[in-house]
Coordinates of C-alpha atoms in Angstrom, one line a residue:
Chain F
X1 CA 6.7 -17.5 -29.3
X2 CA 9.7 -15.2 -29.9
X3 CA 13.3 -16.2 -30.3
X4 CA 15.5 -15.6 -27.2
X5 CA 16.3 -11.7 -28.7
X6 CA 19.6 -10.5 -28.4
X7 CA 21.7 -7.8 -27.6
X8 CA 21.5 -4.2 -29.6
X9 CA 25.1 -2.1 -29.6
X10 CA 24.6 0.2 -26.5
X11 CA 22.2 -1.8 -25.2
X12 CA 24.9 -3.8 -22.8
X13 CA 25.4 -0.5 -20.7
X14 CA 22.0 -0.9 -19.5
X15 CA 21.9 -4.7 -18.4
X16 CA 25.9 -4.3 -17.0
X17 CA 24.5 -1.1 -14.9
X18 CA 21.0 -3.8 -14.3
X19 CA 23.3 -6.0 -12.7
X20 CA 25.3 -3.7 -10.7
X21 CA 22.4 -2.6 -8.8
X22 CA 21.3 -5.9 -8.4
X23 CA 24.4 -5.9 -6.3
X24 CA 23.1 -3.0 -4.7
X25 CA 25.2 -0.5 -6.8
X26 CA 23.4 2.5 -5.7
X27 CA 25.0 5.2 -8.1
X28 CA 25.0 2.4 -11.0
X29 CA 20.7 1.9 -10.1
X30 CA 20.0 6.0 -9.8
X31 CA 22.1 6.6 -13.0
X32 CA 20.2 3.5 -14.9
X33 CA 16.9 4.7 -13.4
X34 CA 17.7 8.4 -15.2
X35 CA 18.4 7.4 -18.4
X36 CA 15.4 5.3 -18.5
X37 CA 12.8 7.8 -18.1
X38 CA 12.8 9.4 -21.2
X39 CA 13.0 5.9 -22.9
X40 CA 9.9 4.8 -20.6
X41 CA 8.2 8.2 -21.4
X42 CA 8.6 7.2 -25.1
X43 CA 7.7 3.9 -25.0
X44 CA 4.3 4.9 -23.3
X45 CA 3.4 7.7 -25.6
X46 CA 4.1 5.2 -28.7
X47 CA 1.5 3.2 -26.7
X48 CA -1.0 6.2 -27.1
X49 CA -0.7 7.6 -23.2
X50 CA -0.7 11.2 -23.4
X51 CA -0.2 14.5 -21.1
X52 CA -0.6 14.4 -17.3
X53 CA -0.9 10.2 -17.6
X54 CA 2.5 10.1 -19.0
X55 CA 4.2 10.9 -16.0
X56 CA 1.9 8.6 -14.0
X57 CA 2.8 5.8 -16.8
X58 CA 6.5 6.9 -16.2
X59 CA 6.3 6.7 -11.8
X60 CA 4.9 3.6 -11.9
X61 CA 7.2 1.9 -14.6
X62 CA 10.0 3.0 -12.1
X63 CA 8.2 1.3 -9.4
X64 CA 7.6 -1.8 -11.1
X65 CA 11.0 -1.9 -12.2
X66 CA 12.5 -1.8 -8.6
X67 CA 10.3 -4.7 -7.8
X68 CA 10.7 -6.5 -10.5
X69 CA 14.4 -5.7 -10.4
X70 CA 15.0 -9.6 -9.7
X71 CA 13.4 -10.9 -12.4
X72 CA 15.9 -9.7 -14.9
X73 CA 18.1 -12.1 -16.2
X74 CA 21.7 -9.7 -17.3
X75 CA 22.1 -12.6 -20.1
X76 CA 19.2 -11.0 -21.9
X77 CA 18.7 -7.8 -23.6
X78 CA 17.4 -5.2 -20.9
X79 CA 15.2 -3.3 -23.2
X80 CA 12.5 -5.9 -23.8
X81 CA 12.2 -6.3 -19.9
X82 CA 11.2 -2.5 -19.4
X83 CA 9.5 -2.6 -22.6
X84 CA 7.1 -5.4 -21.1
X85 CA 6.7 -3.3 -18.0
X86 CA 6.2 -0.2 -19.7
X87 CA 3.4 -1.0 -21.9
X88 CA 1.8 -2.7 -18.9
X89 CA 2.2 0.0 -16.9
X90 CA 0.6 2.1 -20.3
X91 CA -2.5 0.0 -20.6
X92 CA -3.3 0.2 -17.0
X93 CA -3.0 4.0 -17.7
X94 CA -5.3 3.8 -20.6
X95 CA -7.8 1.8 -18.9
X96 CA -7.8 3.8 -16.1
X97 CA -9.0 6.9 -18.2
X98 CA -11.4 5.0 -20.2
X99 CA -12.9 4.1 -17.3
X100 CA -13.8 8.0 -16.8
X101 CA -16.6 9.6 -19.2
X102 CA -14.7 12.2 -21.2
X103 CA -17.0 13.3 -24.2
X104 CA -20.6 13.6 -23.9
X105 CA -22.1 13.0 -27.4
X106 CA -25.8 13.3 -26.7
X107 CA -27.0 16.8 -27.8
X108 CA -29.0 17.6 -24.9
X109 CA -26.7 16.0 -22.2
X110 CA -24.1 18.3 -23.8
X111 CA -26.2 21.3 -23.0
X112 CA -27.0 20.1 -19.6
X113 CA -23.3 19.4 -19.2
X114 CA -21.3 20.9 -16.3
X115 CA -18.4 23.2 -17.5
X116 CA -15.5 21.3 -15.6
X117 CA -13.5 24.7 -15.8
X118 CA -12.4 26.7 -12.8
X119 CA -15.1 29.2 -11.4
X120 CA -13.5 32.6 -11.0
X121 CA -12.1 32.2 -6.9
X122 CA -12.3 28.8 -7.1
X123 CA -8.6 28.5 -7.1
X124 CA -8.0 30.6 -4.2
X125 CA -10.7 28.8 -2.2
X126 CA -8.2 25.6 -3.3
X127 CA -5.4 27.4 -1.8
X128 CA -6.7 28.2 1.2
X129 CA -8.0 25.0 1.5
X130 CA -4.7 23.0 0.7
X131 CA -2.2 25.6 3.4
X132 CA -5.1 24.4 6.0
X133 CA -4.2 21.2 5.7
X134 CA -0.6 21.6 5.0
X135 CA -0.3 23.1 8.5
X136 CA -2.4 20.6 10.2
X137 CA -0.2 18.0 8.5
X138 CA 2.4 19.4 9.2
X139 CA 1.5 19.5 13.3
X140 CA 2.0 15.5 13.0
X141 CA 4.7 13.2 13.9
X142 CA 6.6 12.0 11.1
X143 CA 5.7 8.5 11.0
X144 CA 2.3 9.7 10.4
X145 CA 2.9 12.7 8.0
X146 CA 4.7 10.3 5.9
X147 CA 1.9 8.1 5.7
X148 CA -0.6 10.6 5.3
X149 CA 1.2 12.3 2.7
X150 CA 2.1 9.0 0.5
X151 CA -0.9 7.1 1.4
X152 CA -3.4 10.0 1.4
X153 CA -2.3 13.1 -0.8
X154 CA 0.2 10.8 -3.4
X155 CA -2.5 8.3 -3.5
X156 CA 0.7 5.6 -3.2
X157 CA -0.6 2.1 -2.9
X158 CA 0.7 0.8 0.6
X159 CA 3.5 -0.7 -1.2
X160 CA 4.9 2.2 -3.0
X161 CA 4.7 3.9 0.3
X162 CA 6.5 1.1 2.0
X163 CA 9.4 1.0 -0.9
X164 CA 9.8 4.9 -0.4
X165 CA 9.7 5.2 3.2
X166 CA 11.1 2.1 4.2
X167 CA 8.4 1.0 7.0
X168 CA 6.4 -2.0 6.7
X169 CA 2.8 -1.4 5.4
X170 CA 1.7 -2.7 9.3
X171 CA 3.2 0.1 10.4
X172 CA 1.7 2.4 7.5
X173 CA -1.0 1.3 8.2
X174 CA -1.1 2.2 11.6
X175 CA 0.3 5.4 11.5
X176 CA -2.1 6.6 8.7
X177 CA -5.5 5.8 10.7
X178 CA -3.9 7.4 13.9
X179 CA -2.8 10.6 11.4
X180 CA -6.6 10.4 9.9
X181 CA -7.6 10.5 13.8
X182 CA -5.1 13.8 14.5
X183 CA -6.4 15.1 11.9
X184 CA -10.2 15.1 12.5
X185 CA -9.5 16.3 16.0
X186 CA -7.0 19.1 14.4
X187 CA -9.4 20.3 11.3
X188 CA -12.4 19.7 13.6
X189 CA -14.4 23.1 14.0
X190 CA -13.4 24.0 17.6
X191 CA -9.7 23.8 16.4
X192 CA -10.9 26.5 14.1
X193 CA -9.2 30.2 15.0
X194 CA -5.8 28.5 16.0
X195 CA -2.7 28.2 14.8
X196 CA -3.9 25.5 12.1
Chain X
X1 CA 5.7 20.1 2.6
X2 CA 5.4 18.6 -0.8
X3 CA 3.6 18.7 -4.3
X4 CA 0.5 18.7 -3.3
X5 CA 0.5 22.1 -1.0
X6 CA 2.6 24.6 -2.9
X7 CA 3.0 25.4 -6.4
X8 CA 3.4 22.0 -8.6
X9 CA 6.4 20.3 -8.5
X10 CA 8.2 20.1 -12.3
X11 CA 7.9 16.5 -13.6
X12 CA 11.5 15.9 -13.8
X13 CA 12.4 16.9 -11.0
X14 CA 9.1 14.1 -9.2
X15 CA 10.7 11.6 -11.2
X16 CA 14.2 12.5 -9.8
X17 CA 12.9 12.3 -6.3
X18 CA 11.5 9.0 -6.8
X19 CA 14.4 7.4 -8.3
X20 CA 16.6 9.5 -5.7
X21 CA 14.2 7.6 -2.9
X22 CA 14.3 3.5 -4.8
X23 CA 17.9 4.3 -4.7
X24 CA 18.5 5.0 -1.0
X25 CA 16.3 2.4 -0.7
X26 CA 18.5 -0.3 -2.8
X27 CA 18.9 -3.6 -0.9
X28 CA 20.8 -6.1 -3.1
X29 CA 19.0 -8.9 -4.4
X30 CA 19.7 -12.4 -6.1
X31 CA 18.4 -13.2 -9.4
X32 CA 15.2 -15.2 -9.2
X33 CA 16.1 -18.9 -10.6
X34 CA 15.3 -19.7 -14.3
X35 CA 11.9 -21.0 -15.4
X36 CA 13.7 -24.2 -16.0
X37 CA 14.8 -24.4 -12.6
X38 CA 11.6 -23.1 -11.4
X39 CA 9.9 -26.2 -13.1
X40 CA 12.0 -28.7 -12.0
X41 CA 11.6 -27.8 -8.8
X42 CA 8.0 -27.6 -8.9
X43 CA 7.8 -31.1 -10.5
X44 CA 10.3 -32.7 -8.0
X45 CA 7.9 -31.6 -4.7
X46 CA 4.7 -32.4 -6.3
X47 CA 6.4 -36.2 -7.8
X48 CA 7.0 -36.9 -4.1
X49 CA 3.5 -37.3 -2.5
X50 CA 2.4 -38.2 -6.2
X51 CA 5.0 -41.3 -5.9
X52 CA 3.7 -42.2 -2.2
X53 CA 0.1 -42.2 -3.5
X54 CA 1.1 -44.7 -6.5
X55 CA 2.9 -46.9 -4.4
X56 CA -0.6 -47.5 -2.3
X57 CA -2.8 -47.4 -5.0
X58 CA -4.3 -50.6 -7.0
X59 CA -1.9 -49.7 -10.0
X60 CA -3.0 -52.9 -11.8
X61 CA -6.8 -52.3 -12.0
X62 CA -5.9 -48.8 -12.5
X63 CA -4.1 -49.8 -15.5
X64 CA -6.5 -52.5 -16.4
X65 CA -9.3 -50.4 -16.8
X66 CA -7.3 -47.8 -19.0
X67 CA -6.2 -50.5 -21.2
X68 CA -9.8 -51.1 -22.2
X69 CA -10.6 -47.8 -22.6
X70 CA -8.2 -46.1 -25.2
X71 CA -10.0 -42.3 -24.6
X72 CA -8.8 -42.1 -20.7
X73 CA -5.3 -43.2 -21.3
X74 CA -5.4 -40.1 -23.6
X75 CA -7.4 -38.1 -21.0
X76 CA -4.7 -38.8 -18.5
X77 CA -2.0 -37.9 -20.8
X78 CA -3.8 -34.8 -21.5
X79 CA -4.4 -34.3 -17.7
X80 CA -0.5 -34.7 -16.9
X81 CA 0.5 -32.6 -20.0
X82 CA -1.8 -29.9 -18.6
X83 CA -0.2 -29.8 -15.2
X84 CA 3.2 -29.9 -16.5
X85 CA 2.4 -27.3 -19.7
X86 CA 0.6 -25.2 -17.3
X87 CA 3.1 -24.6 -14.4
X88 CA 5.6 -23.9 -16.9
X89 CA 3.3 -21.2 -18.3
X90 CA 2.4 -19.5 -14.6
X91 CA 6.2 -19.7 -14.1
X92 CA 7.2 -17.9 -17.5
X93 CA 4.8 -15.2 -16.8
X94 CA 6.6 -14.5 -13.3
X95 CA 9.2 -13.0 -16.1
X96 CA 8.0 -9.9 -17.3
X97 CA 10.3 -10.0 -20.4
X98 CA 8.9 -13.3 -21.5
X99 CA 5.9 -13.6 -24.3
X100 CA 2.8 -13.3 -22.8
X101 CA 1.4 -15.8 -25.2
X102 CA 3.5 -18.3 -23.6
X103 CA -0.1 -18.4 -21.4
X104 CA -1.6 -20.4 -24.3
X105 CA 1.0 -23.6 -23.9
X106 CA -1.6 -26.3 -21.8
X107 CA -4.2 -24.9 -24.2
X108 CA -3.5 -28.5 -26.7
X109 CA -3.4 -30.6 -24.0
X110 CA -6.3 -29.3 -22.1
X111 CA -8.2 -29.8 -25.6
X112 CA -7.0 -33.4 -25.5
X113 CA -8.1 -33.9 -22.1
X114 CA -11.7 -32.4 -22.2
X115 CA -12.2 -34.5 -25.6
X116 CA -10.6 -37.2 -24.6
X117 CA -12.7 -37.3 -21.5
X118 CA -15.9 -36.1 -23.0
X119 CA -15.3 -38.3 -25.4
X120 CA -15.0 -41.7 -23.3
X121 CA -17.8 -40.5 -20.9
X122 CA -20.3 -40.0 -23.1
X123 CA -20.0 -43.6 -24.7
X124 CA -20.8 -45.0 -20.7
X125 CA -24.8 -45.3 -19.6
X126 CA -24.0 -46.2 -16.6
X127 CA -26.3 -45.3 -13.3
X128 CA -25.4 -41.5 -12.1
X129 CA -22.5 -41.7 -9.0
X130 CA -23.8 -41.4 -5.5
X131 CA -23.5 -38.4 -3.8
X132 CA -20.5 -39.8 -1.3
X133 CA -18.3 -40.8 -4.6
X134 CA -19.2 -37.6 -6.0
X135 CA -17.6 -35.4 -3.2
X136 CA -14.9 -38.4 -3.1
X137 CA -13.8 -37.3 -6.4
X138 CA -14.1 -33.1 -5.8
X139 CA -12.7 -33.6 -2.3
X140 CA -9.4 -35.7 -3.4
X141 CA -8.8 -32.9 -6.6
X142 CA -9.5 -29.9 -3.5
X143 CA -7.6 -32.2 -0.8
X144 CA -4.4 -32.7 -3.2
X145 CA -4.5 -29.3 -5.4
X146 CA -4.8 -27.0 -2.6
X147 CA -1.4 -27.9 -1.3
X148 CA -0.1 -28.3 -4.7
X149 CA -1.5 -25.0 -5.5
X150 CA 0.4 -23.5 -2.6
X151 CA 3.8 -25.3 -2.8
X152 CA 3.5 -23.4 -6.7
X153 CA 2.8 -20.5 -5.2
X154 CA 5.7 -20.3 -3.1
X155 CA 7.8 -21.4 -6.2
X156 CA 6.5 -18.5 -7.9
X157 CA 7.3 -15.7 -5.1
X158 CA 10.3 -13.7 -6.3
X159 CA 8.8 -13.5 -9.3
X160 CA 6.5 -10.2 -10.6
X161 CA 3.5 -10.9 -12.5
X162 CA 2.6 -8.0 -15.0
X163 CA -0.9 -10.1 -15.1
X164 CA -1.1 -11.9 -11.7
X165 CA -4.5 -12.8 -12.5
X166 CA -3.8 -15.0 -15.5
X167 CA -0.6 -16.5 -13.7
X168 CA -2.6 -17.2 -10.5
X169 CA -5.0 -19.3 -12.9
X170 CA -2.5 -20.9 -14.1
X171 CA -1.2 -22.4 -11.3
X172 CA -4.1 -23.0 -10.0
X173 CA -5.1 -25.4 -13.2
X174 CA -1.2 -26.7 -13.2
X175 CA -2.4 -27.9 -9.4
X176 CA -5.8 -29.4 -10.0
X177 CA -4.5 -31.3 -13.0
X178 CA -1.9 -32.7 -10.9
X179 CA -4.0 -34.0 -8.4
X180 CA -6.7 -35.1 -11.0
X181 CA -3.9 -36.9 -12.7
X182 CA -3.6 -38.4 -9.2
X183 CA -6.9 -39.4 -8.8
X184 CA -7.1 -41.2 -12.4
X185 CA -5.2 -44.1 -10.2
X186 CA -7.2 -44.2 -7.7
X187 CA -11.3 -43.8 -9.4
X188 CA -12.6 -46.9 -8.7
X189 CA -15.4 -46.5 -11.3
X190 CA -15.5 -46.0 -14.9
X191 CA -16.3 -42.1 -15.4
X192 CA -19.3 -40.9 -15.9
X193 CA -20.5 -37.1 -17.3
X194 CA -21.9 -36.4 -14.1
X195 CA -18.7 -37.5 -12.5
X196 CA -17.0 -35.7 -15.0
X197 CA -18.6 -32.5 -14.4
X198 CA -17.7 -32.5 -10.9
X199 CA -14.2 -33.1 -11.8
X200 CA -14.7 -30.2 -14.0
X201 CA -16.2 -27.8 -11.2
X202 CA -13.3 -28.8 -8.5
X203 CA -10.5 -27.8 -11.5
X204 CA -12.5 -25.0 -12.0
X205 CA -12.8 -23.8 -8.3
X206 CA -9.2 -24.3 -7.9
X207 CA -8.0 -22.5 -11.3
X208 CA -10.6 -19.3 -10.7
X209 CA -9.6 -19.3 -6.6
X210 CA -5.9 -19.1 -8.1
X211 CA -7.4 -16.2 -10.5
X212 CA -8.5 -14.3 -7.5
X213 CA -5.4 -14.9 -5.4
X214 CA -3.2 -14.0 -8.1
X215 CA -3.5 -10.1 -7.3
X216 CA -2.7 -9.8 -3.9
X217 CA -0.6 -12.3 -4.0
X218 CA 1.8 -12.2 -6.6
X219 CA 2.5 -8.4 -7.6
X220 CA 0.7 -6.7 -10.4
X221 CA -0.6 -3.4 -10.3
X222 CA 0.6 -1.4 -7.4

């Protein structure tokens, strides 16, 4: 087991501005939050989490932090705590990918292989596709916009949702089967040649 | 509309509308007590019903029979060790800033208790327990460390387990070691492997149910 570590020159800034929003300091949290990103983003890429995974890594530290904002004790070093949290947040990131094939080594699998590139109007088609469904989202009522968009397009666990938005995951819940429901009956093909 | 509809939104500026929205969002909230404080408290609730049941169980033969047998006085001071060693780790891993290998601490006196037990079973020949004994033994470990397992539980919210699997396990062997610690006054027979293995299985129902439990219940991935 480590020695209780102690405190680095600058480092004080973080846990004094740690225990201000504690408080509920709301300028003291967002400014912490800031400067912490580029420190989380570095911590996770010395963990080995690359490109668009980075920024997942660096969402979901911030998450953890705010609900693990309790845990931290302002007598100890601050940097360790999001260090912790960071590299979980990085292995889960790296587990998650290595859980997707990648590379396909076998000579003929390679051949038979799908190109994963864009097909030439296969963006547009995706555009298209996505102002659709903008519209018809946007034809709901909030409560279940916000859930659909969180929940749904965000892929937010029910918790992040509920830390964002501020409603109860009941009431998530709720809102994004009744906003799936809207949006059957709204997408569905006799809705087609409206407005949506 | 948002990212996902229009053109993508820069990375900065998603991580400035996230930390804009856990911002608005700020509620003020008290520091979770220290692991010391944590384990004291755990060990003053589950000392309670632990007293009660000494005070009406047959202490003396209790002790008698342990005094004659040198292995289960260490296999109950292995059991209590484990209890205490491993609440202290499912509490320290509610702290994400604390060494994950504090997990390892009731790994000595688990050893001492499975040898120790293993041990002192193995030398008895005795006729296999009856059936009714046998779910005697696993009922009084489910009966006891169930509740136990909870009360810990509840100690434990506030808390956020970066591995609430491992923690959940943890308390969930802190609670069946209690409650076999427990039992150890009141077995009215000298312990047998059979009976050992069922004492084995209820532990180990208890420690993998808390395993399973940990992830909904105490944080982890989001």
């Amino acid at each position: 087991m480590s020695p209780r570590p102690t405190l680095l020159p600058g480092e004080a800034s973080f846990s004094v501005a740690m225990q201000a929003a504690q408080d509920g300091d709301t300028a003291a949290y967002r400014a912490l939050l800031r400067d912490c990103v580029p420190i989380i983003a570095a911590m996770a890429r010395a963990k080995g989490v690359r490109g668009a995974a980075l920024d997942d890594v660096v969402q979901d530290t911030l998450l953890t932090v705010h609900r693990a904002r309790a845990t931290y004790d302002p007598a100890r070093p601050f940097l360790p705590w999001l260090r912790a949290i960071t590299q979980r947040r990085a292995i889960d990131a790296l587990r998650h990918m290595g859980r997707r094939p990648r590379e396909v080594h076998e000579p003929l699998a390679y051949e038979a292989h799908a190109d994963e590139a864009a097909i030439p109007g296969d963006d547009l088609e995706r555009r298209d596709r996505a102002a659709i469904l903008a519209a018809a989202v946007a034809h709901l009522p909030d409560g279940q916009r916000e859930a659909i968009e969180h929940i749904a397009l965000r892929e937010l666990s029910l918790e992040e949702a509920s830390a964002l938005t501020g409603r109860t995951k009941g009431a998530l819940k709720v809102n994004f089967h009744r906003g799936l429901k809207s949006l059957r009956t709204l997408l569905s093909p006799r809705h087609e040649g409206t407005d949506v | 509309m948002t990212a996902w509809n229009e053109e993508p939104i820069p990375v900065a500026s998603r991580h400035m509308r996230l930390i804009d929205a856990l911002a608005r969002g700020l509620v003020p909230v008290r520091q979770v007590s220290s692991p010391l404080q944590r384990m004291l408290d755990w060990l003053r609730i589950i000392i309670l019903p632990g007293a009660g049941l000494v005070l009406v169980a047959h202490l003396k033969g209790a002790l008698g029979r342990h005094a004659v047998e040198p292995e289960f006085v260490l296999a109950a001071i292995g059991s209590v060790a484990t209890a205490v060693t491993a609440a202290a780790a499912a509490i320290l891993a509610m702290f994400p800033d604390r060494d994950p290998r504090w997990a390892l601490l009731p790994v000595p006196s688990l050893t001492l208790w499975i040898g120790a037990s293993l041990s002192g079973a193995s030398a008895k020949h005795g006729a296999p327990m009856s059936l009714s004994d046998a779910c005697t033994c696993v009922g009084f470990i489910l009966g006891l460390g169930v509740p136990f397992a909870l009360l810990l539980a509840t100690n434990l919210k506030g808390g956020y387990a970066l591995y609430p699997s491992l923690s959940g396990g943890l308390a969930g062997l802190a609670a069946a070691s209690a409650a076999a610690s427990i039992l150890g006054l009141f077995h009215p027979f000298a312990t047998t492997l059979n009976d050992l293995a069922l004492h084995a299985l209820a532990i180990a129902l208890l420690s993998g149910a808390g395993a399973r439990l940990g992830r909904p219940f105490l944080g982890g991935r989001m």
